[in-house]
Short mmCIF file of C-alpha atoms and ligand atoms in Angstrom, two decimals:
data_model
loop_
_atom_site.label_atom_id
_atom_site.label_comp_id
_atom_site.label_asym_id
_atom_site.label_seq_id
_atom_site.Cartn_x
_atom_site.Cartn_y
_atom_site.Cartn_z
CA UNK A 1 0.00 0.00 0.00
CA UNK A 2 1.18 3.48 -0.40
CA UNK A 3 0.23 6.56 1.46
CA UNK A 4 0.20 10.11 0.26
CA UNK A 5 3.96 11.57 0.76
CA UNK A 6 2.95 14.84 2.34
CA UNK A 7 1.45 14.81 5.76
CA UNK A 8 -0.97 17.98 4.27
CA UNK A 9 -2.80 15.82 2.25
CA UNK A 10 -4.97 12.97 3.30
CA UNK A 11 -3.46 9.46 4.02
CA UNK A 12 -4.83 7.17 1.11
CA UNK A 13 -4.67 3.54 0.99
CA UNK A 14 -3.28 2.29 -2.58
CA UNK A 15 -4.56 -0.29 -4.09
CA UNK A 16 -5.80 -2.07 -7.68
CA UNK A 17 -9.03 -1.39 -6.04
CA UNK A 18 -7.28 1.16 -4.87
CA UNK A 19 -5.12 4.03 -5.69
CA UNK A 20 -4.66 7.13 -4.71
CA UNK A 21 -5.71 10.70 -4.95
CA UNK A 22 -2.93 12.53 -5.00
CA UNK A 23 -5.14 15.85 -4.55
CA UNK A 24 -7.09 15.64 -1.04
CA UNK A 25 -10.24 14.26 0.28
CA UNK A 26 -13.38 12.66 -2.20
CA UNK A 27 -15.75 14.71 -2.71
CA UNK A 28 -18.57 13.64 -0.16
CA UNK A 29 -21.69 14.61 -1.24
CA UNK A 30 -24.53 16.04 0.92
CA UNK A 31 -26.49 17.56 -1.68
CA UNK A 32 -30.27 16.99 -1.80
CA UNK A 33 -31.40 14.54 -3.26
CA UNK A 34 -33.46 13.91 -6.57
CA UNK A 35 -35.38 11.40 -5.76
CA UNK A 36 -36.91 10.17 -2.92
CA UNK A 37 -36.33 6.61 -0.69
CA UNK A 38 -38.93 4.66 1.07
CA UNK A 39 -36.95 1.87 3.14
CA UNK A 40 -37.52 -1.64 2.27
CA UNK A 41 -38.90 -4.36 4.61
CA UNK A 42 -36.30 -5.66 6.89
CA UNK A 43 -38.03 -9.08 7.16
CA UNK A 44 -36.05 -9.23 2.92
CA UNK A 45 -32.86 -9.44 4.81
CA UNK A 46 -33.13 -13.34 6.31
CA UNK A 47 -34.10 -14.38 2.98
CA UNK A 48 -30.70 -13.67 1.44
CA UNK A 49 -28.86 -16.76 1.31
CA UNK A 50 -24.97 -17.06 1.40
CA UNK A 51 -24.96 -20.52 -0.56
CA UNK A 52 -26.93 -18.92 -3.19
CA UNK A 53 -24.46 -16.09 -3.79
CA UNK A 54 -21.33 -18.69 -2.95
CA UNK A 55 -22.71 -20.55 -5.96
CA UNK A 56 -22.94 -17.68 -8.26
CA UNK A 57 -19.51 -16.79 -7.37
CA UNK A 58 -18.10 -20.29 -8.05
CA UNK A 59 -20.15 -20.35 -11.29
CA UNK A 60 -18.19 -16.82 -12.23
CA UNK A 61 -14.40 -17.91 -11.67
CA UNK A 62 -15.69 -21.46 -13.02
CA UNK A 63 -16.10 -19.01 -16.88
CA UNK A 64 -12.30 -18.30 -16.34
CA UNK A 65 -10.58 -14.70 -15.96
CA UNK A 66 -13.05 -11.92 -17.59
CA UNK A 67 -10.93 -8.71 -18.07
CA UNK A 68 -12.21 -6.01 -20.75
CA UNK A 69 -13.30 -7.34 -23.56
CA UNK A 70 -12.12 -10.46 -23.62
CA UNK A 71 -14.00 -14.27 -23.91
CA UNK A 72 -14.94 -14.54 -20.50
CA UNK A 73 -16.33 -11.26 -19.92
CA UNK A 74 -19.01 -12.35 -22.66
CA UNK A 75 -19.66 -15.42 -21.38
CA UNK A 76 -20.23 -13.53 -17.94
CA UNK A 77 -22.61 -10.99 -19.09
CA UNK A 78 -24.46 -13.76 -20.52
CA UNK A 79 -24.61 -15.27 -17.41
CA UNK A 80 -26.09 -12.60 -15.60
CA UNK A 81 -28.67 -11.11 -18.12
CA UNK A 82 -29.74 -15.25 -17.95
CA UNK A 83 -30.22 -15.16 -13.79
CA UNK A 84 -31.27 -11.43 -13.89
CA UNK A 85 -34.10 -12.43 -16.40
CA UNK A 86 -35.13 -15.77 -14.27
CA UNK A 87 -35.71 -13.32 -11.18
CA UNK A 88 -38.20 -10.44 -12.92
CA UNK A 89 -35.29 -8.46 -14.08
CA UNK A 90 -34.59 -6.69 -17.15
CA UNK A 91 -30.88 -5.77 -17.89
CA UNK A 92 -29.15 -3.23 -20.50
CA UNK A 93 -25.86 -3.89 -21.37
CA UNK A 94 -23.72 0.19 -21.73
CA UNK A 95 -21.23 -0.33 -24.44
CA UNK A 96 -18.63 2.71 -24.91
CA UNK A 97 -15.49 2.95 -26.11
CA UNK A 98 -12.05 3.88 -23.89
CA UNK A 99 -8.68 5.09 -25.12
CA UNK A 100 -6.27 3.41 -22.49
CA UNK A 101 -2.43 2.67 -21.96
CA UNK A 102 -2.93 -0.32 -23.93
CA UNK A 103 -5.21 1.41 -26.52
CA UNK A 104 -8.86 1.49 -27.21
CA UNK A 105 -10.77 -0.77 -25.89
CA UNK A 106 -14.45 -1.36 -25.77
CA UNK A 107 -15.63 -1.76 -22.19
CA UNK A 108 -19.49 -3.16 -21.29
CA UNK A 109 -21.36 -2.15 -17.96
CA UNK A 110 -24.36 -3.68 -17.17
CA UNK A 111 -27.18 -2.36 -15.93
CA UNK A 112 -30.55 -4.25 -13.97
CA UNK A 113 -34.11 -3.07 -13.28
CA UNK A 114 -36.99 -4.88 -12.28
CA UNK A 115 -39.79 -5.70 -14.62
CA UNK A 116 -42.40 -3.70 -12.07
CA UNK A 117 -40.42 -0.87 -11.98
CA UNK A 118 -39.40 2.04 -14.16
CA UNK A 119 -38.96 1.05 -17.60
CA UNK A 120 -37.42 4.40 -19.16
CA UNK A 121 -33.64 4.56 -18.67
CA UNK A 122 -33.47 8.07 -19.15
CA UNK A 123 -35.34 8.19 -15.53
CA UNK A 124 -33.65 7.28 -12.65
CA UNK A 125 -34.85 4.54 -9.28
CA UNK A 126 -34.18 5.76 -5.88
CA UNK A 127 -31.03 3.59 -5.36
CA UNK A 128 -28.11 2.26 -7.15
CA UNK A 129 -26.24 -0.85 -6.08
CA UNK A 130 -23.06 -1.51 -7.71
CA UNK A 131 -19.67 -3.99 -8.22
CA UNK A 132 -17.15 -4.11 -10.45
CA UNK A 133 -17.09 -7.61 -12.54
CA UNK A 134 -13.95 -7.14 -14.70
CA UNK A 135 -11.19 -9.31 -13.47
CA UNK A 136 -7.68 -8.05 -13.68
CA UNK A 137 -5.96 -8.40 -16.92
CA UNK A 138 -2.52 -10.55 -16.26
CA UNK A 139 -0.04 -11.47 -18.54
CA UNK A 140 2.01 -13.47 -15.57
CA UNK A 141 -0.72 -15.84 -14.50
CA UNK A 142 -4.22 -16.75 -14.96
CA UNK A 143 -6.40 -14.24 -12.40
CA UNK A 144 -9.87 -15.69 -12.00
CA UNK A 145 -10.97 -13.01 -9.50
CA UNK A 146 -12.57 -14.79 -7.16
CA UNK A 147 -12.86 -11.98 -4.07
CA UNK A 148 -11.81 -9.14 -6.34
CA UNK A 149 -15.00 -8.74 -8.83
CA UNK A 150 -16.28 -12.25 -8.16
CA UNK A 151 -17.76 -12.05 -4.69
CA UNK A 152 -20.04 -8.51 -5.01
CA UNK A 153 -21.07 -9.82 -7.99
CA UNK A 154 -22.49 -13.22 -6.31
CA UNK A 155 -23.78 -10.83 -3.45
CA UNK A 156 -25.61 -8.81 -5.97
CA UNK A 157 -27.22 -11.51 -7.78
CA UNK A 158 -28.60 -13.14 -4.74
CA UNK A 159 -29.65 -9.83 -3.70
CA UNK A 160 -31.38 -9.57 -6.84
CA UNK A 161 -33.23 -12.76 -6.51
CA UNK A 162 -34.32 -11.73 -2.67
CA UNK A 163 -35.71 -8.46 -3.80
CA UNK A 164 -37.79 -9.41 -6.69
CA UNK A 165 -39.42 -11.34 -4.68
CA UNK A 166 -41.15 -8.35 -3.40
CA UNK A 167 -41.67 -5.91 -6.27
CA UNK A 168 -42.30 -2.56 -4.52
CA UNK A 169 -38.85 -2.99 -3.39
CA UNK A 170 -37.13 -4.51 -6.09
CA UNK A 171 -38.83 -1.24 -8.24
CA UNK A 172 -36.75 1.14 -6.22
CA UNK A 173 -33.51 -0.48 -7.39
CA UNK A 174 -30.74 -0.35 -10.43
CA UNK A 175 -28.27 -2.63 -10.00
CA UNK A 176 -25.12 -1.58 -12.12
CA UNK A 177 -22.32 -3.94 -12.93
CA UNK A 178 -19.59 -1.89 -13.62
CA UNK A 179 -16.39 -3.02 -16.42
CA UNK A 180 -13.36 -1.81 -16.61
CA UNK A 181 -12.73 -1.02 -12.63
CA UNK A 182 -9.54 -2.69 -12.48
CA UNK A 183 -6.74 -0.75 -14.42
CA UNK A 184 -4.60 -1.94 -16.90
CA UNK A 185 -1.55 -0.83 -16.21
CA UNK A 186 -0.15 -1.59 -12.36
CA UNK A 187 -2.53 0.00 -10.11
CA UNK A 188 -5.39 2.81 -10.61
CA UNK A 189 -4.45 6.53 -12.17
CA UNK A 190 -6.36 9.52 -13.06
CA UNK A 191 -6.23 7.76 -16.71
CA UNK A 192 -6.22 4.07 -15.57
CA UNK A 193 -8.70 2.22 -14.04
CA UNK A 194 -12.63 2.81 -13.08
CA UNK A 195 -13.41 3.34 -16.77
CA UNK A 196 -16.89 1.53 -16.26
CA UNK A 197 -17.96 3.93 -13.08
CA UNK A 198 -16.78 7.01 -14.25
CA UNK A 199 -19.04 6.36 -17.82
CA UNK A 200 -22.33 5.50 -15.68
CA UNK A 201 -21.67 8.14 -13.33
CA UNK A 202 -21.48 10.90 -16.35
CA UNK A 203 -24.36 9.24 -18.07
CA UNK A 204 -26.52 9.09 -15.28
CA UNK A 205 -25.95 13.17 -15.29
CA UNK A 206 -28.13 12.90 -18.13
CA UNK A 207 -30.98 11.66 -16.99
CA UNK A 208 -34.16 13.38 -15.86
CA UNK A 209 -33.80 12.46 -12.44
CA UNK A 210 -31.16 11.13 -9.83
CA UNK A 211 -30.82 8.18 -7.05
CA UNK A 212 -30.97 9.31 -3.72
CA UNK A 213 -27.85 7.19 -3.13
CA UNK A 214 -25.95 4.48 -4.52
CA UNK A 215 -23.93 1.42 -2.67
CA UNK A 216 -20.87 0.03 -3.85
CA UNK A 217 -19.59 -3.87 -2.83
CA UNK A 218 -16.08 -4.79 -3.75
CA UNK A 219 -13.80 -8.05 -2.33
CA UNK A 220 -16.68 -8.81 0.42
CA UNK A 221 -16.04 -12.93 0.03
CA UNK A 222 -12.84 -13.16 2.94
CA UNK A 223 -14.88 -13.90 6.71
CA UNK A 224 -11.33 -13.71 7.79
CA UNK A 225 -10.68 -10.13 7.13
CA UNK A 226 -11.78 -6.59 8.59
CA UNK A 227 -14.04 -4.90 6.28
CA UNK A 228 -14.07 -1.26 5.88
CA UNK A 229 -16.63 1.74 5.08
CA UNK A 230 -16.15 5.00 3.03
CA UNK A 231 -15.27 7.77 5.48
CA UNK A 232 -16.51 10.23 3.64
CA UNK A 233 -20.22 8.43 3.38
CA UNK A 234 -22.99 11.07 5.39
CA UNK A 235 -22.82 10.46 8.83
CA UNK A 236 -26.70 8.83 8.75
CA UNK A 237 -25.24 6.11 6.04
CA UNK A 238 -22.31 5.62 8.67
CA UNK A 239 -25.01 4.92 11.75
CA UNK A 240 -27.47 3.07 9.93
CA UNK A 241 -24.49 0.42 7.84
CA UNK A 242 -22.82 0.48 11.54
CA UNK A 243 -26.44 -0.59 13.22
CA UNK A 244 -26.82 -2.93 9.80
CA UNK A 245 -23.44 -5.15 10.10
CA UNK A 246 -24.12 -5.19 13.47
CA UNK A 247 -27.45 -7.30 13.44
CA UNK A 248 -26.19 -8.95 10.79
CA UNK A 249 -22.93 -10.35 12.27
CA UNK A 250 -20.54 -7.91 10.38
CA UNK A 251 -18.83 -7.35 13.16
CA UNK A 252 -15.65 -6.66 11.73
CA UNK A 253 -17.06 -3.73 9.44
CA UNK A 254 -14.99 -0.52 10.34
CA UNK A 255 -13.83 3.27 9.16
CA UNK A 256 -10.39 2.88 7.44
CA UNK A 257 -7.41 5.14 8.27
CA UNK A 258 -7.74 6.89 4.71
CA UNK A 259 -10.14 7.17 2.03
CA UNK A 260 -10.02 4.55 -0.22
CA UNK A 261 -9.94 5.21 -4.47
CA UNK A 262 -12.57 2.89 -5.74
CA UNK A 263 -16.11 2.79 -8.03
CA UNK A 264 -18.25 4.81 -5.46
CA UNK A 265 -15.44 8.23 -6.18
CA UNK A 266 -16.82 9.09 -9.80
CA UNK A 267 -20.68 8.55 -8.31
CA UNK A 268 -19.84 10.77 -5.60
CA UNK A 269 -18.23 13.19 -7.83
CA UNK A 270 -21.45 13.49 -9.90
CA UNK A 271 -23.51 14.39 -7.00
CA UNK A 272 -24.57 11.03 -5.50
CA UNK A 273 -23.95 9.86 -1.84
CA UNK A 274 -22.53 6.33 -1.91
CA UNK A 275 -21.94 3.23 0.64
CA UNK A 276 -18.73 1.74 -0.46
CA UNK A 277 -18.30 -1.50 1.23
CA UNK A 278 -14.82 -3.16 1.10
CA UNK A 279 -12.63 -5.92 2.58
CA UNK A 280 -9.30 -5.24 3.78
CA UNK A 281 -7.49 -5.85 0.60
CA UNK A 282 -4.07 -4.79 2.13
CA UNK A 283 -4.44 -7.83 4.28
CA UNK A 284 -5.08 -10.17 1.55
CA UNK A 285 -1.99 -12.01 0.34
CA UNK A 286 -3.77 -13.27 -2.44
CA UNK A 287 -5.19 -9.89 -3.68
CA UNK A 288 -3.46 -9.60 -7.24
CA UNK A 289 -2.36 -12.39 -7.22
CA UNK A 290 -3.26 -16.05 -8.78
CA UNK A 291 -4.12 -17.66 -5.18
CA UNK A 292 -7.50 -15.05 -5.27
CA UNK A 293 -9.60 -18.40 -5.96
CA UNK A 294 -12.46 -20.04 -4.35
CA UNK A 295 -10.47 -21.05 -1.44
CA UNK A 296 -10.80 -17.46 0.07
CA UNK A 297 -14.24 -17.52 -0.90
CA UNK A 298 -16.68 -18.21 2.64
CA UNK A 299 -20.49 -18.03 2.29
CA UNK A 300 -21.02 -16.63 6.06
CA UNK A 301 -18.93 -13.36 4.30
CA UNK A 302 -21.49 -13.28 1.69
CA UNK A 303 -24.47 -13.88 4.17
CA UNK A 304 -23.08 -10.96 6.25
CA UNK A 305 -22.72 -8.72 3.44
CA UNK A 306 -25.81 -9.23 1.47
CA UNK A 307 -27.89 -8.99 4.48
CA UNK A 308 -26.09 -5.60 5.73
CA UNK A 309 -27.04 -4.65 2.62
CA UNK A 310 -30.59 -5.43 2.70
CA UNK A 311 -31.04 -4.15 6.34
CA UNK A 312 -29.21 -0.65 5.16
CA UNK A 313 -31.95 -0.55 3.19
CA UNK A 314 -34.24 -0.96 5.20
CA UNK A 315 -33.19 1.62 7.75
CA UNK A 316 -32.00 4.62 5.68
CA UNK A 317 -34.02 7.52 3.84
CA UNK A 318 -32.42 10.74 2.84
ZN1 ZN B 1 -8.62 -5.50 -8.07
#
């Protein structure tokens, strides 16, 4: 990890889901908010089921390594829009185009609403939850991802199944998974890396309405590990995810020393208040590395995660 070099600006942990701001604190957004958010039922959070999400995970690394544009990426999407659809949910898949240190490339978010809720894309749902389901390209070794892309996107796809099963909630809800988070070069830049969130987050400035917030799960598979929050979230999203983890048996959930550089930064930056949710990367051997398999992968992290997600929800309106 690396830390900013002068003790002016603000400590920031380095990472590939990670880097660092060289220039100060993220933005953190208090701004009202365009859109309004009615909480969900709590009684959705002890439906969400690790194994489910363990088995979507396992089913993800099982395609092989799915950086940018590659094989495996398509065979990904294609396995989401297929569990997405089976669970009420239409997706969109954002297509756009990326000069980068290894030249253009052609990068694919994808985005998720429910078949009850608002159709028109060019309108926006109450909340945003997010991941990142690129893998990291490697030349060295295969990378399959498992915690780093792999587990939020297991988490969001159970989470996806639990909430269409009540449609008034599942209608307030876009789910967004985003390409392109990992950079290509060593670690995350100003002109490497989070290529997927910063497009959504300048698109969504288009449309005729914004989320009242957005979440944003990243490496949330490791039980063994502490898991952190944004600093920077409002203080209200900081008592209500602290109350959340805590019923849900999160204990481990904590502020980090420094902000960390990740997806929720460009959603912020555009106006919208974000829950970034994170294991404690710098305390994962494996993180970057070829051992980030299924071996790291425990359901109970899933469970704890998917159901502090679910009971955020159900506590918090801006
Ligand atoms: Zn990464």
């Amino acid at each position: 990890m690396k830390r900013a070099p002068l003790p002016l600006l603000l400590p920031v942990l380095v990472g590939g889901a990670t880097a660092l701001l060289c220039c100060g604190k993220p933005k953190a957004p208090e701004a009202p908010a365009h859109l309004t958010f009615q909480t969900i039922p709590e009684k959705l959070a002890a439906d969400f089921s690790g194994d489910n999400a363990f088995k979507h995970v396992k089913a993800i690394v099982d395609l092989g390594p799915r950086p940018p544009a590659s094989e495996g990426y398509e065979k990904t999407l294609q396995y989401l829009e297929k569990d997405f659809a089976a669970n009420g949910w239409t997706t969109a898949r954002q297509k756009f185009t990326r000069s980068t240190p290894q030249g253009p490339v052609e990068f694919t978010n994808l985005l998720a609403r429910h078949k009850t809720g608002e159709a028109d894309w060019t309108k926006s749902t109450p909340v945003v939850i997010s991941g990142h389901l690129d893998s990291k390209r490697m030349e060295a070794f295969q990378f399959v991802g498992a915690n780093d892309g792999g587990s939020s996107t297991g988490v969001i796809l159970e989470l996806a199944r639990v909430l269409g099963t009540d449609p008034a909630s599942a209608a307030k809800v876009e789910f967004v998974l985003f390409d392109g988070e990992e950079a290509l070069l060593h670690t995350i830049s100003p002109t490497d890396g989070l290529y997927g969130s910063k497009y959504y987050a300048r698109e969504l400035t288009k449309r005729h309405n914004q989320p009242a917030f957005g979440i944003v799960l990243d490496l949330v598979g490791d039980d063994d590990r502490d898991f952190f929050f944004n600093p920077e979230t409002p203080e209200k999203f900081a008592i209500a995810v602290e109350a959340a983890a805590k019923d849900s048996g999160l204990t481990k959930l904590r502020r980090p020393q420094g902000a960390i550089l990740d997806d929720h930064v460009p959603l912020q930056e555009v106006g919208l208040p974000c829950l970034h949710i994170i294991g404690d990367f710098m305390n994962m051997p494996y993180w970057h590395q070829q051992g980030d398999t299924m071996e790291n992968i425990d359901a109970d992290a899933l469970k704890k995660t998917g159901r502090t997600t679910l009971r955020f929800l159900s506590s918090v309106a801006p």
